[in-house]
Coordinates of C-alpha atoms and ligand atoms in Angstrom, one line a residue:
M1 CA 69.2 97.0 119.9
T2 CA 71.3 94.2 121.4
P3 CA 75.1 94.4 121.4
M4 CA 76.7 92.6 118.5
G5 CA 77.6 89.1 119.6
A6 CA 79.7 86.5 117.8
S7 CA 76.6 84.8 116.4
D8 CA 75.4 88.1 114.8
E9 CA 78.9 88.7 113.4
S10 CA 79.0 85.3 111.9
A11 CA 75.5 85.7 110.4
I12 CA 76.6 88.9 108.7
A13 CA 79.8 87.2 107.4
S14 CA 78.0 84.2 106.1
T15 CA 75.4 86.4 104.4
A16 CA 78.1 88.3 102.7
A17 CA 79.8 85.1 101.7
R18 CA 76.7 84.0 99.9
F19 CA 77.7 86.5 97.2
D20 CA 81.1 84.9 96.7
A21 CA 81.9 84.0 93.1
P22 CA 85.2 82.0 93.1
V23 CA 87.0 81.5 89.8
S24 CA 86.1 77.8 89.8
V25 CA 82.5 79.0 89.4
L26 CA 83.2 81.9 87.1
E27 CA 85.1 79.7 84.6
P28 CA 82.1 77.5 83.7
I29 CA 80.0 80.7 83.5
A30 CA 82.4 82.2 80.9
R31 CA 82.4 78.9 78.9
D32 CA 78.6 78.8 78.9
L33 CA 78.4 82.3 77.7
T34 CA 80.7 81.5 74.8
R35 CA 78.5 78.5 73.9
Q36 CA 75.3 80.4 74.1
M37 CA 76.7 83.1 71.8
A38 CA 77.4 80.4 69.2
R39 CA 73.9 79.0 69.6
G40 CA 72.2 82.4 69.5
L41 CA 74.0 83.3 66.4
V42 CA 72.7 80.3 64.4
G43 CA 69.2 80.7 65.8
E44 CA 69.4 77.7 68.2
P45 CA 67.8 78.0 71.7
S46 CA 69.9 80.5 73.7
S47 CA 69.4 83.1 76.4
L48 CA 71.5 85.4 74.2
K49 CA 69.7 87.1 71.3
M50 CA 72.8 88.1 69.3
L51 CA 70.7 90.8 67.5
R52 CA 71.9 92.3 64.3
T53 CA 72.9 96.0 64.3
F54 CA 73.3 96.9 60.6
T55 CA 76.2 99.1 61.3
R56 CA 79.9 98.7 60.7
Q57 CA 83.0 100.2 62.3
P58 CA 83.6 103.9 61.6
S59 CA 86.6 105.1 59.6
G60 CA 87.1 108.0 61.9
H61 CA 86.5 110.4 59.1
E62 CA 82.8 110.7 59.5
R63 CA 81.7 114.4 59.8
G64 CA 78.5 116.3 60.3
R65 CA 75.7 117.4 62.6
V66 CA 73.3 114.9 63.9
M67 CA 70.3 115.1 66.2
V68 CA 70.3 112.3 68.7
V69 CA 67.8 110.7 71.1
D70 CA 69.0 108.6 73.9
W71 CA 66.3 106.6 75.7
G72 CA 67.3 103.8 78.0
G73 CA 66.1 104.3 81.5
T74 CA 64.2 106.7 83.8
K75 CA 65.8 109.5 81.8
A76 CA 65.9 110.3 78.1
R77 CA 68.0 112.9 76.3
A78 CA 67.6 114.8 73.1
G79 CA 70.7 116.4 71.7
L80 CA 72.6 117.9 68.8
V81 CA 76.1 116.5 68.2
E82 CA 78.8 117.5 65.9
L83 CA 81.5 115.2 64.6
G84 CA 84.8 117.0 63.9
A85 CA 88.2 116.2 62.8
G86 CA 90.6 114.0 64.7
G87 CA 87.8 111.8 66.3
V88 CA 86.5 114.7 68.3
T89 CA 82.8 114.9 69.0
R90 CA 81.0 117.9 70.5
I91 CA 77.6 117.9 72.2
V92 CA 76.3 121.2 70.9
A93 CA 73.2 121.0 73.0
E94 CA 71.3 118.5 75.1
E95 CA 68.1 118.3 77.1
A96 CA 67.2 115.6 79.6
L97 CA 63.7 114.3 80.3
T98 CA 62.6 112.3 83.3
F99 CA 59.8 109.8 83.1
S100 CA 57.5 108.9 85.9
E101 CA 56.6 105.4 87.0
S102 CA 53.2 105.8 85.3
D103 CA 54.8 106.8 82.0
K104 CA 56.5 103.4 82.1
R105 CA 53.2 101.5 82.1
G106 CA 51.1 103.7 79.8
A107 CA 50.7 103.9 76.0
P108 CA 53.9 104.5 73.9
E109 CA 52.7 107.6 72.1
P110 CA 52.8 110.0 75.0
V111 CA 56.4 108.9 75.8
F112 CA 57.4 109.4 72.1
D113 CA 55.7 112.8 72.1
L114 CA 57.7 113.9 75.1
I115 CA 60.9 112.9 73.4
A116 CA 59.9 114.5 70.1
R117 CA 59.1 117.8 71.8
A118 CA 62.5 117.8 73.4
V119 CA 64.1 117.2 70.0
G120 CA 62.1 120.1 68.7
R121 CA 63.3 122.5 71.5
V122 CA 67.0 121.5 70.9
A123 CA 66.6 121.8 67.1
R124 CA 64.9 125.1 67.1
G125 CA 67.3 126.5 69.7
H126 CA 70.1 125.9 67.2
G127 CA 68.4 126.7 63.9
V128 CA 68.2 123.1 62.8
T129 CA 65.3 122.4 60.5
A130 CA 66.6 119.3 58.6
A131 CA 69.0 116.7 60.0
P132 CA 69.5 113.0 60.3
L133 CA 68.6 111.6 63.7
A134 CA 70.1 108.7 65.6
F135 CA 67.9 107.0 68.0
I136 CA 69.6 105.1 70.8
Y137 CA 66.9 102.7 72.1
S138 CA 68.5 100.8 75.0
Y139 CA 66.0 98.0 75.3
P140 CA 65.9 94.8 73.3
A141 CA 64.9 95.4 69.7
R142 CA 65.2 93.3 66.5
L143 CA 66.7 95.4 63.8
E144 CA 65.6 94.6 60.3
R145 CA 67.5 97.6 58.8
I146 CA 69.6 100.3 60.3
D147 CA 66.4 102.4 60.6
R148 CA 63.9 99.7 61.4
A149 CA 63.8 98.2 64.9
V150 CA 61.0 96.0 66.2
A151 CA 60.7 96.3 70.0
L152 CA 61.0 93.1 71.9
A153 CA 60.0 92.7 75.6
S154 CA 61.3 95.7 77.5
T155 CA 63.6 95.7 80.5
K156 CA 64.5 98.0 83.5
G157 CA 60.9 98.2 84.7
W158 CA 59.3 99.5 81.5
R159 CA 56.1 97.9 80.0
L160 CA 54.5 100.2 77.6
K161 CA 51.1 98.9 76.4
G162 CA 51.3 97.4 72.9
L163 CA 54.9 98.5 72.3
E164 CA 56.2 95.0 71.7
G165 CA 56.2 94.2 68.0
Q166 CA 56.1 97.8 66.9
D167 CA 58.9 99.6 65.0
V168 CA 60.3 102.2 67.3
A169 CA 61.8 104.2 64.4
V170 CA 58.2 104.5 63.0
L171 CA 56.9 105.5 66.4
L172 CA 59.5 108.2 66.8
G173 CA 59.1 109.4 63.2
A174 CA 55.4 109.8 63.7
A175 CA 55.9 111.7 67.0
L176 CA 58.5 114.0 65.2
R177 CA 55.9 114.8 62.6
R178 CA 53.3 115.5 65.2
A179 CA 55.8 117.9 66.7
G180 CA 56.1 119.6 63.3
L181 CA 59.6 118.3 62.7
D182 CA 59.0 116.7 59.3
R183 CA 62.6 117.1 58.1
I184 CA 64.3 115.5 61.1
V185 CA 64.5 111.9 59.9
V186 CA 65.3 108.8 61.9
A187 CA 68.4 107.6 60.1
A188 CA 69.5 104.9 62.5
V189 CA 68.4 103.0 65.6
A190 CA 71.0 101.4 67.8
N191 CA 71.6 100.0 71.2
D192 CA 73.7 101.9 73.8
T193 CA 76.3 99.2 73.8
V194 CA 76.8 99.7 70.1
A195 CA 77.1 103.5 70.6
T196 CA 79.8 103.0 73.2
L197 CA 81.8 100.6 71.0
M198 CA 81.4 102.9 67.9
L199 CA 82.5 106.0 69.8
Q200 CA 85.6 104.3 71.1
S201 CA 86.5 103.2 67.6
Y202 CA 85.7 106.6 66.1
R203 CA 88.0 108.3 68.6
A204 CA 90.8 105.9 68.1
R205 CA 90.7 105.9 64.3
G206 CA 90.1 109.7 64.2
R207 CA 93.4 110.1 66.0
D208 CA 95.2 107.4 64.1
A209 CA 93.7 105.9 61.0
G210 CA 95.5 102.6 61.6
A211 CA 94.3 102.2 65.1
A212 CA 92.4 99.0 66.0
P213 CA 88.6 99.5 66.6
A214 CA 87.0 98.5 69.8
D215 CA 86.0 94.8 69.9
V216 CA 83.4 95.0 72.6
G217 CA 81.0 97.6 74.0
L218 CA 79.8 97.1 77.6
I219 CA 77.2 99.1 79.5
L220 CA 77.1 98.7 83.2
G221 CA 74.6 101.2 84.5
T222 CA 70.9 100.9 85.3
G223 CA 70.9 97.9 83.0
T224 CA 73.7 95.9 81.5
N225 CA 74.5 94.5 78.1
L226 CA 77.3 93.7 75.7
A227 CA 77.9 94.3 72.0
A228 CA 80.7 92.7 70.1
D229 CA 82.2 92.9 66.6
L230 CA 82.1 89.4 65.4
G231 CA 83.9 90.1 62.1
P232 CA 81.9 88.5 59.2
A233 CA 78.8 88.2 61.4
G234 CA 79.0 92.0 62.0
I235 CA 78.5 93.9 65.2
R236 CA 76.0 92.1 67.3
N237 CA 73.9 93.2 70.3
L238 CA 74.1 90.2 72.7
E239 CA 71.4 91.4 75.1
S240 CA 73.6 89.7 77.7
G241 CA 71.4 91.0 80.5
N242 CA 69.3 88.1 79.7
F243 CA 72.1 85.5 80.0
D244 CA 70.7 82.7 82.2
G245 CA 73.9 80.7 83.1
V246 CA 74.3 82.3 86.5
G247 CA 72.4 79.8 88.7
A248 CA 75.6 78.7 90.4
V249 CA 76.2 82.1 92.0
G250 CA 72.5 82.7 92.9
T251 CA 71.6 83.5 96.5
P252 CA 68.1 83.2 98.1
Y253 CA 67.9 87.0 97.6
D254 CA 68.4 86.7 93.9
A255 CA 65.8 83.9 93.7
A256 CA 63.2 86.0 95.6
L257 CA 63.9 89.1 93.6
D258 CA 63.5 87.2 90.3
R259 CA 60.3 85.6 91.5
E260 CA 58.7 88.7 93.1
I261 CA 59.2 91.5 90.6
D262 CA 56.9 91.3 87.6
E263 CA 58.9 93.4 85.1
P264 CA 61.1 91.9 83.7
P265 CA 59.2 88.6 84.5
P266 CA 60.7 85.7 86.4
G267 CA 63.4 84.0 84.5
A268 CA 64.2 87.0 82.3
Q269 CA 67.2 89.2 82.6
R270 CA 68.8 86.9 85.2
F271 CA 72.4 88.2 84.6
E272 CA 71.2 91.8 84.7
K273 CA 69.3 91.2 88.0
M274 CA 72.6 90.2 89.6
V275 CA 74.9 92.8 88.3
S276 CA 73.3 96.1 87.2
G277 CA 72.5 99.3 89.0
H278 CA 68.8 98.8 88.9
Y279 CA 69.1 95.8 91.2
L280 CA 72.2 96.1 93.3
G281 CA 70.5 98.3 95.9
E282 CA 67.5 96.0 96.0
L283 CA 69.8 93.0 96.7
L284 CA 71.4 95.0 99.6
R285 CA 67.9 95.9 100.9
R286 CA 66.8 92.3 100.9
A287 CA 69.9 91.1 102.6
L288 CA 69.5 93.8 105.3
E289 CA 65.9 93.0 105.8
D290 CA 66.7 89.3 106.2
L291 CA 69.5 90.0 108.7
G292 CA 67.2 92.3 110.7
K293 CA 64.9 89.3 111.1
R294 CA 67.6 86.8 111.9
T295 CA 69.9 88.7 114.2
G296 CA 69.7 91.3 117.0
Q297 CA 71.0 94.0 114.6
F298 CA 69.6 96.1 111.8
R299 CA 66.2 96.5 113.5
W300 CA 65.6 99.7 111.5
S301 CA 65.5 97.5 108.4
A302 CA 61.9 96.8 109.3
S303 CA 60.9 100.4 108.6
P304 CA 59.2 101.4 105.3
A305 CA 62.4 103.2 104.2
F306 CA 63.9 99.7 104.0
T307 CA 61.0 97.4 103.4
T308 CA 59.8 99.1 100.2
P309 CA 61.2 97.3 97.1
F310 CA 63.8 99.4 95.2
A311 CA 64.0 101.9 98.1
L312 CA 67.9 101.7 97.9
D313 CA 69.6 102.6 94.7
S314 CA 73.1 101.8 93.4
A315 CA 74.3 105.4 94.0
S316 CA 73.9 104.5 97.7
L317 CA 76.2 101.5 97.3
S318 CA 78.8 103.8 95.7
R319 CA 78.4 106.2 98.6
I320 CA 78.8 103.4 101.2
A321 CA 81.9 102.1 99.4
A322 CA 83.4 105.6 99.2
D323 CA 83.3 106.2 103.0
H324 CA 86.9 105.7 104.3
T325 CA 86.4 107.2 107.8
A326 CA 87.1 105.1 110.8
G327 CA 83.6 105.3 112.1
L328 CA 81.9 105.1 108.7
D329 CA 80.5 108.6 109.3
D330 CA 79.0 109.0 105.9
V331 CA 77.3 105.6 106.1
A332 CA 75.9 106.8 109.4
A333 CA 74.6 110.0 107.7
W334 CA 73.1 108.0 104.9
L335 CA 71.3 105.7 107.3
R336 CA 70.1 108.7 109.3
S337 CA 68.7 110.2 106.1
L338 CA 66.6 107.1 105.9
G339 CA 65.5 107.4 109.6
A340 CA 67.9 104.8 111.0
S341 CA 70.3 105.4 113.9
S342 CA 73.0 102.8 113.6
T343 CA 75.8 101.3 115.6
P344 CA 79.4 101.2 114.2
E345 CA 79.1 97.4 114.0
E346 CA 75.9 97.7 111.9
R347 CA 77.6 100.2 109.6
W348 CA 80.5 97.8 109.1
G349 CA 77.9 95.1 108.4
V350 CA 76.2 97.3 105.7
R351 CA 79.6 98.0 104.2
A352 CA 80.6 94.3 104.1
L353 CA 77.3 93.4 102.4
T354 CA 77.7 96.2 99.9
A355 CA 81.2 95.2 99.1
A356 CA 80.2 91.6 98.6
I357 CA 77.3 92.5 96.3
A358 CA 79.4 94.8 94.2
R359 CA 82.3 92.4 94.0
R360 CA 80.1 89.6 92.7
S361 CA 78.7 92.0 90.1
A362 CA 82.2 92.8 89.0
R363 CA 83.3 89.2 88.9
L364 CA 80.2 88.2 86.8
V365 CA 80.9 91.0 84.4
A366 CA 84.5 89.7 84.1
A367 CA 83.3 86.2 83.3
A368 CA 80.9 87.6 80.7
L369 CA 83.7 89.7 79.1
V370 CA 86.1 86.7 79.0
G371 CA 83.3 84.5 77.5
T372 CA 82.7 87.1 74.8
L373 CA 86.4 87.7 74.0
R374 CA 87.0 83.9 73.8
F375 CA 84.2 83.7 71.2
L376 CA 86.2 86.3 69.1
D377 CA 89.6 84.6 69.7
A378 CA 89.6 81.3 71.6
E379 CA 93.3 81.7 72.5
L380 CA 93.1 85.4 73.2
A381 CA 96.3 85.8 71.2
D382 CA 95.6 89.4 70.0
R383 CA 95.1 92.6 71.7
R384 CA 91.5 93.5 72.4
T385 CA 89.7 96.7 73.5
I386 CA 86.6 96.8 75.5
A387 CA 84.7 100.1 75.5
V388 CA 82.7 100.7 78.7
D389 CA 80.2 103.1 80.0
G390 CA 77.6 103.2 82.7
S391 CA 77.0 104.6 86.2
V392 CA 78.1 101.4 88.1
W393 CA 81.4 101.1 86.2
G394 CA 82.1 104.8 86.5
G395 CA 80.5 105.4 89.9
Y396 CA 81.3 102.5 92.2
P397 CA 84.8 103.1 93.7
G398 CA 87.3 100.5 92.5
F399 CA 84.8 98.6 90.2
E400 CA 87.2 98.4 87.3
A401 CA 90.0 97.0 89.5
L402 CA 87.6 94.3 90.8
V403 CA 86.8 93.3 87.2
R404 CA 90.4 93.2 86.2
E405 CA 91.3 91.1 89.2
A406 CA 88.8 88.5 88.1
I407 CA 89.9 88.6 84.5
V408 CA 93.5 87.9 85.6
E409 CA 92.2 85.0 87.7
L410 CA 90.4 83.6 84.7
L411 CA 93.0 84.1 82.0
G412 CA 96.3 84.6 83.8
G413 CA 98.4 87.8 83.7
E414 CA 99.8 87.5 80.2
R415 CA 96.5 87.0 78.3
A416 CA 94.7 89.5 80.6
G417 CA 97.5 92.0 79.8
R418 CA 96.3 92.0 76.2
I419 CA 92.8 93.1 77.1
A420 CA 92.4 96.9 77.5
T421 CA 89.3 98.5 78.9
A422 CA 88.5 102.1 77.8
Y423 CA 86.0 104.0 79.9
V424 CA 84.0 106.1 77.5
K425 CA 82.0 108.3 79.8
D426 CA 78.7 109.7 78.5
S427 CA 79.2 107.8 75.3
T428 CA 75.6 107.4 74.1
G429 CA 74.9 110.8 72.5
A430 CA 78.2 111.1 70.7
G431 CA 78.2 107.4 69.8
A432 CA 74.8 107.8 68.3
A433 CA 76.0 110.6 66.1
V434 CA 78.8 108.3 64.8
I435 CA 76.3 105.6 64.0
A436 CA 74.1 108.0 62.1
A437 CA 77.1 109.3 60.2
V438 CA 78.1 105.8 59.2
A439 CA 74.5 105.1 58.2
V440 CA 74.4 108.1 56.0
A441 CA 77.7 107.1 54.4
Q442 CA 76.5 103.5 53.9
R443 CA 73.4 104.8 52.1
S444 CA 75.3 106.9 49.7
E445 CA 77.6 104.0 48.7
Ligands
BGC501 C1 68.7 96.4 77.9 C2 69.8 96.6 76.8 C3 70.7 97.8 77.2 C4 71.2 97.6 78.7 C5 72.0 98.8 79.1 C6 69.3 96.4 79.3 O1 68.2 96.3 80.2 O2 68.0 95.3 77.6 O3 69.2 96.8 75.6 O4 71.8 97.8 76.4 O5 70.1 97.5 79.5 O6 71.3 100.0 79.0

């Protein structure tokens, strides 16, 4: 290890600066997103799919017990949820499942069987023999009805053989029957962003029938996406992770990441690859590896703990950002756990890169939110609520403040002041139940 010299310091600073996203660059990104929403909605070429959801805002009076399945990453959950008075939801029971890397590349049926068996355990444990089930499928899917969802190309590292083109409600229904659960019926399929939006609306309207519903649902976790209530065009799933208007803030690390990972393929999920939890650690890893080669520092970044793709996760970034000790003691401990003994200067370098990567993520999210809200209301004259969930939003220290700062830069304080964000933690299961209850009500009308 060589002592940190001025040239190493400036290499670190200039690497961090590659992740800058000034407002002059964010503004055209926001405008592009608004334009691409319009194009996607009328079926013109667009990186935004603007998928239909076949649900409508809840009244807040929905009641009942619903089985839910939440599948959107390495984990899935089966649960039983109760909707009560006053916008209150209760998770009666829940069971989590973890999938292996090989599950992600195999046939769909074994995955659906694992999920169905978990539903069976939760149902039997609570004497449920017949119930509607809401299936939160947090990958791109083209809904044709509330209970018919044709899988499109997957995201977040999943590629089940032959899944694309199949109705995921039919696949889950068949697995439920194989598990002996004939009377648990898939009543609704929805995206997690829609669940977040609907849960926020349900809570607000359950407390006060006249309350405005949420306008936008945002997930910022392993993946990212937006849903928005477009009024006459209904609630739409933008699949904003695929937004491609981000070239102006791309670094060489983004370009290499996009090129080198095969799932999602190059060119797909460009926005998600820059902002979501599945990728933030990987961007840090690539930046460290590069600095290790170009400077006299970070030599440990040549060890397998750092050269393996996806070796660093976004929880590590949150941990790095949360260390407020003078010597960055916890960053040191984290590095030690990966076999690296670091200097204080190196730790400050790691922290600077982490902050730059997270800040760019927050600023891109802000641009996407502004672009979406302007589609709803070009002048941003009315109050708007964005319902948010996800591990990056909830876990990275100060993330929300970074997003707000960029929204203020983009819109000015007055307009930004009309935009509220509501963090709806663990919204998927409860939001799913709201969607199923709305579907049941819609059917009986
Ligand atoms: C998926 C979306 C999902 C988002 C957040 C993305 O990778 O394509 O459908 O909403 O992740 O989970």
